[in-house]
Structure formats: structure tokens, C-alpha cells
Coordinates of C-alpha atoms in Angstrom, one line a residue:
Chain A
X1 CA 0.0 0.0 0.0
X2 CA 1.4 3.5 -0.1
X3 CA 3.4 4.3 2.3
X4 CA 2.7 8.1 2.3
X5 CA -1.0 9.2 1.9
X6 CA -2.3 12.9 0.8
X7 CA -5.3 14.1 1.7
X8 CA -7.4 15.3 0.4
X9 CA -6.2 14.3 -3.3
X10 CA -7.7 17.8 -4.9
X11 CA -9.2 21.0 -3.3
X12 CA -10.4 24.4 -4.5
X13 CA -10.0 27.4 -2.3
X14 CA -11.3 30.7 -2.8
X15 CA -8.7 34.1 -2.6
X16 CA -7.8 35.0 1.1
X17 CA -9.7 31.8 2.9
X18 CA -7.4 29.4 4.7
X19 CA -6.7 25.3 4.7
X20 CA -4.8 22.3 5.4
X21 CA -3.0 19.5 3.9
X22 CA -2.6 16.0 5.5
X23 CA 0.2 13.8 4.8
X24 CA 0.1 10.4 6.9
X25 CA 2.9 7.9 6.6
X26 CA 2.3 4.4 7.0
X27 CA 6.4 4.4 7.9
X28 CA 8.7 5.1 10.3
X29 CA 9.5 9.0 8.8
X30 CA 12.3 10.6 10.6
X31 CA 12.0 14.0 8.4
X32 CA 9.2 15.3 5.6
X33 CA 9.5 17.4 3.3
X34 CA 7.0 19.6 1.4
X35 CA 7.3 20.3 -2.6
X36 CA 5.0 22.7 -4.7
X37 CA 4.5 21.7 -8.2
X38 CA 3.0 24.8 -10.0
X39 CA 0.9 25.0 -12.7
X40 CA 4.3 25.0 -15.1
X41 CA 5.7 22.5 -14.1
X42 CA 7.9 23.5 -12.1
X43 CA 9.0 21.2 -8.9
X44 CA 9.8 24.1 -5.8
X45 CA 11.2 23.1 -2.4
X46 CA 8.6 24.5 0.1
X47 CA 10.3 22.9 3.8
X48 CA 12.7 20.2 4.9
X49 CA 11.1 18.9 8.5
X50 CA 12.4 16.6 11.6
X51 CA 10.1 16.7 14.2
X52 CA 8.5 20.2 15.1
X53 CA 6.7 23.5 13.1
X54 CA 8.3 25.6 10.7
X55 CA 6.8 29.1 9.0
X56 CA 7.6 30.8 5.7
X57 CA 5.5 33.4 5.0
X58 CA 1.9 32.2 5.1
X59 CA 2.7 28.9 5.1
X60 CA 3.3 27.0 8.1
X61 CA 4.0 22.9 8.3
X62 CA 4.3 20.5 11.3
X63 CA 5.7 17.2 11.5
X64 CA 4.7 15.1 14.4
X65 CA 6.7 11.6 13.8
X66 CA 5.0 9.9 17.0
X67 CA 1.7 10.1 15.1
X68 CA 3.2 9.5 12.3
X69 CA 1.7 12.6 9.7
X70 CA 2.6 16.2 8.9
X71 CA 0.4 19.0 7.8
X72 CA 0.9 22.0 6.0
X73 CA -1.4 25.0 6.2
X74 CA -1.9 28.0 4.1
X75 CA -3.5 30.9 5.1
X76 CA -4.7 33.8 3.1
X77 CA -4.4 31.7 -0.1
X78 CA -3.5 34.0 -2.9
X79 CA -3.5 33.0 -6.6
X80 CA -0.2 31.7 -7.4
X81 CA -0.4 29.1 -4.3
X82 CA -2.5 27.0 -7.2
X83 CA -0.8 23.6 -8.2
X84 CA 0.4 20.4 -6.6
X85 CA 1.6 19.9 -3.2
X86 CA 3.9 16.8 -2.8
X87 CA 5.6 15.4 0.7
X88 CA 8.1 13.1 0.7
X89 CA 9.9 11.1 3.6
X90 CA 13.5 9.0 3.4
X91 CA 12.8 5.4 2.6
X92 CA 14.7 3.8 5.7
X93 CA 18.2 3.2 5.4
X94 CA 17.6 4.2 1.6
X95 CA 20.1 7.2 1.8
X96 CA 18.5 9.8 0.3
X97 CA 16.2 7.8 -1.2
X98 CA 12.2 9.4 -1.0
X99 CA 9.0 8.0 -0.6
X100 CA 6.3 10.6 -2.5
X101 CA 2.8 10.8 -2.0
X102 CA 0.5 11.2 -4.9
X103 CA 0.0 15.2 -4.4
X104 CA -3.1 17.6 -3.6
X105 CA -3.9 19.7 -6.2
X106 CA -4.8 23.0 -5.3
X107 CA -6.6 25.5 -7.2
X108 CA -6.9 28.8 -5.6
X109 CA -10.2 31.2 -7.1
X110 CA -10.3 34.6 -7.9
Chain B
X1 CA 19.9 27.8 -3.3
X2 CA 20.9 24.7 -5.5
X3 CA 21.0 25.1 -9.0
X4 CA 20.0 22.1 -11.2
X5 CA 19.8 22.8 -14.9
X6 CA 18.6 19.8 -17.6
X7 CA 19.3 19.9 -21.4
X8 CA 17.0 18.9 -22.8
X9 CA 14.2 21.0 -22.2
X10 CA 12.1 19.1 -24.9
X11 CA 12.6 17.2 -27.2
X12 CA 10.4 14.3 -29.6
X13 CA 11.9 11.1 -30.4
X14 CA 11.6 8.2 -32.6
X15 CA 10.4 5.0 -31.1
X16 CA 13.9 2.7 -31.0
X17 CA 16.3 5.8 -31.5
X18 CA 18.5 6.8 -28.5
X19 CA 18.1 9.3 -26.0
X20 CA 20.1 11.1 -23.6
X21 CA 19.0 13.6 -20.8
X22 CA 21.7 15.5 -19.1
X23 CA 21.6 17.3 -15.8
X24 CA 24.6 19.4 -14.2
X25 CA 24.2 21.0 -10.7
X26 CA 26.9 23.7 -9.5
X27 CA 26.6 23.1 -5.8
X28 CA 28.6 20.1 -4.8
X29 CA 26.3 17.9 -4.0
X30 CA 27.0 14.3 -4.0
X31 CA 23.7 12.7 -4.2
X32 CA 21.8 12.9 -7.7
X33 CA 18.3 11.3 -8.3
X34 CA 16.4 11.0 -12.1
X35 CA 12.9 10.6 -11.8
X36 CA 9.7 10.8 -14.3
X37 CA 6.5 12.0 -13.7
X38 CA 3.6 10.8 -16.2
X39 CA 0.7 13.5 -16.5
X40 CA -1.6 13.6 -13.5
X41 CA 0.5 11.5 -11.0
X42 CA 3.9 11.9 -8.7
X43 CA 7.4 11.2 -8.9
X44 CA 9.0 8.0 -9.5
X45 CA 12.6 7.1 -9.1
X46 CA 14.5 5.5 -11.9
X47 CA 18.3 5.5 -10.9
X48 CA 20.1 7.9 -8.5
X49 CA 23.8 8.0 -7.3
X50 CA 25.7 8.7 -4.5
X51 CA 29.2 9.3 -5.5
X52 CA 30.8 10.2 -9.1
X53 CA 31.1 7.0 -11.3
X54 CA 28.4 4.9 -9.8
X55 CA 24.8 5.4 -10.4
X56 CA 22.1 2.6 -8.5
X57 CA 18.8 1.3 -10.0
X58 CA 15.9 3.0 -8.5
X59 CA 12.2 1.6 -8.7
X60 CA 11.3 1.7 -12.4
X61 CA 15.2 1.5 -14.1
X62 CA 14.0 -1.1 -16.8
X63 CA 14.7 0.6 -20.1
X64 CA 16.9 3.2 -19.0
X65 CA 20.6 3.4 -17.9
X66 CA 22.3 6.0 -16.3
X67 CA 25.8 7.6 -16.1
X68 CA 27.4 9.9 -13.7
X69 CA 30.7 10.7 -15.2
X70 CA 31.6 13.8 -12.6
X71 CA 29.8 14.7 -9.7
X72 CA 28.2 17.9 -11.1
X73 CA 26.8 15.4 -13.9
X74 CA 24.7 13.1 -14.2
X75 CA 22.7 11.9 -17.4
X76 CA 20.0 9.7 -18.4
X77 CA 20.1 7.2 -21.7
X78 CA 16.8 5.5 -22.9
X79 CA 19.0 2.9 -25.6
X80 CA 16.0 2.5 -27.2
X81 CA 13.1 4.7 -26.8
X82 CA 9.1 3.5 -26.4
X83 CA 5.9 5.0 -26.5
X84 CA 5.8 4.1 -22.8
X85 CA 8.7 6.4 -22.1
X86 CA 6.7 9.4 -22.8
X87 CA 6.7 11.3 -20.0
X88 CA 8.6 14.5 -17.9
X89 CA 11.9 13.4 -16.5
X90 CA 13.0 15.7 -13.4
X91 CA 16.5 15.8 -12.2
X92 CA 17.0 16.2 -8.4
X93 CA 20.0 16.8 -6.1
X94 CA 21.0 16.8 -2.4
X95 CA 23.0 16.9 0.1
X96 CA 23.3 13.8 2.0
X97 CA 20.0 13.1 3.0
X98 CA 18.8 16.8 2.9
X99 CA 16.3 18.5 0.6
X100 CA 16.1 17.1 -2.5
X101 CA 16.4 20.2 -5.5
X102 CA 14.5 20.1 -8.7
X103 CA 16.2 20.5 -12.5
X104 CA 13.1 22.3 -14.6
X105 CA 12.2 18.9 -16.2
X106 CA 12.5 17.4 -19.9
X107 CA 9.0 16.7 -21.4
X108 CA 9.8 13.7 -23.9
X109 CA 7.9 12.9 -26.7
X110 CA 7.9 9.6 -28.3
X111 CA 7.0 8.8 -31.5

């Protein structure tokens, strides 16, 4: 099954409202990290995670490794937040190696 | 912030010629990943390597080979090109175990 699970899988937002993405690993993630696909194509490194919050901007992401999930929330959504979110977590003893989960598509309304 | 280029940034090919994707990053990073992404879904790993002149099969490497000749390079060579190898290859790199940063992608074409 996978082993890192994105919820939900697609989600429209309207301008200036605020949300969450889930990520819930089925593994033993030691660190998470947060990609945004946008509408391009373009693959963008949001955050890098061990255990804890981090904040850029009007995003903010926890990882909480004893529950096993991590969540990244947007607030004020603003047009050009519109594409796919990816997270990732290390496969093991895989150095380096990622598992991905199959992305929330965000679209963000005028 | 890393800088991962690909050349390629398109390109069409013939079903059974030879193709070759390259990617060069400038920030000394030892670990390099290829990956493709078909239209609508996420990233899956084809070959990676760890160290210049060794490259490891990731989860999908049937049909492709790859080759990292320094550490700033790393390339990817379809011998002989399917329809099923349509797709947008991404090129990642990273520090240890650290974020992973994205080339722009090569959308291939076969024909």
C-alpha cells in the first residue's frame, strides 16, 4: 500500500480563505519534506522537517513523527499558491532515497 | 539555493532511436536522483547515485541506464526509446539526505 498518503487528493480554495494539507505515513519518517508543483511544471522546495513546526511566510507545516503525519497550512491563499503539493519522507536506510505521496492539487479562485 | 539545470528541455523522439537527458548541478552535491512524472500523478525514481562513477537502479530503471561521469553530472540514456517512455523526466540533487532540489524537467515525446 502506499506508504505516504495525501489528503485530500484535490481541493479548490477561494482568494484569502485558509486550509490544510494532511500527509500520513504508513512508515517510520524521521523527516518530511514539502514540494509545490506549479501549474508550469515547475518542482519548488517548500520545507525540509524533523520533528517540530516551521513558518515561511503564510505557510506554516508541522511534523509530528509519533503520530506518524505532517500538515501544511496556508493561510490567506492568494492565486499563485494554485498547483500540486507533494511530501516526501527517506525510505529507511535508503540514503537519500524518498517515498512521495500522490499530491493535492490546489486551485486557488479569484 | 541549488542550482540544477537539464538539457533537454524538450525534445520528440523516434520509437527505437536513443536518447540522452543530461543534468549538471553547481553546488557540490553528492547525491543525484532521475525521476519521471507521467501527467496527472507523482514522482517515480529510476536511478540515482551517490558518488561520481556509480549510479544505483531505483524503482522503475527497466529501459533506461544511467551515467554519472563527474559529480556535477549526471545523465540519463533510454537505448531504445518506447511510447511508454513518454513522460517528464525531473532531475534532483542533495546533500546527504537533505532537501532534494529540482532541474526544470524534460517533457519527452515519443513517437
Amino acid at each position: 500500500g502506499d506508504k505516504v498518503k495525501q489528503s485530500p487528493s484535490a481541493l479548490s480554495l477561494q482568494e484569502g480563505t485558509n486550509s490544510a494539507l494532511r500527509c500520513n505515513f504508513s512508515i517510520a519518517a524521521t523527516t518530511v519534506q514539502w514540494f509545490l508543483q506549479n501549474p508550469r511544471g515547475s518542482l519548488m522546495n517548500l520545507f525540509y522537517l524533523v520533528p517540530g513546526t516551521k513558518e515561511n511566510g503564510r505557510l506554516k507545516s508541522a511534523f509530528d513523527s509519533k503520530e506518524s503525519y505532517s500538515t501544511l497550512h496556508i493561510r490567506d491563499a492568494q492565486l499563485e499558491d494554485s498547483g500540486t503539493y507533494f511530501c516526501a519522507a527517506p525510505r529507511g536506510s535508503a540514503l537519500g532515497r524518498l517515498h512521495f505521496g500522490a499530491g493535492t492539487q490546489l486551485i486557488v479562485i479569484p | 539555493e541549488a542550482a540544477v539545470t537539464q538539457s533537454p528541455r524538450s525534445k520528440v523522439a523516434v520509437t527505437g532511436g536513443k536518447v540522452t537527458l543530461s543534468c549538471h548541478q553547481t553546488n557540490n552535491h553528492d547525491y543525484m536522483y532521475w525521476y519521471r512524472q507521467d501527467t496527472g500523478h507523482g514522482l517515480r525514481l529510476i536511478h540515482y547515485s551517490y558518488v561520481a562513477d556509480s549510479t544505483e537502479k531505483g524503482d522503475i530503471p527497466d529501459g533506461y541506464k544511467a551515467s554519472r561521469p563527474s559529480q556535477e553530472n549526471f545523465s540519463l540514456i533510454l537505448e531504445l526509446a518506447s511510447l511508454s517512455q513518454t513522460a517528464v523526466y525531473f532531475c534532483a540533487s542533495s546533500e546527504n539526505q537533505d532537501t532534494q532540489y529540482f532541474g526544470p524537467g524534460t517533457r519527452l515525446l515519443v513517437l
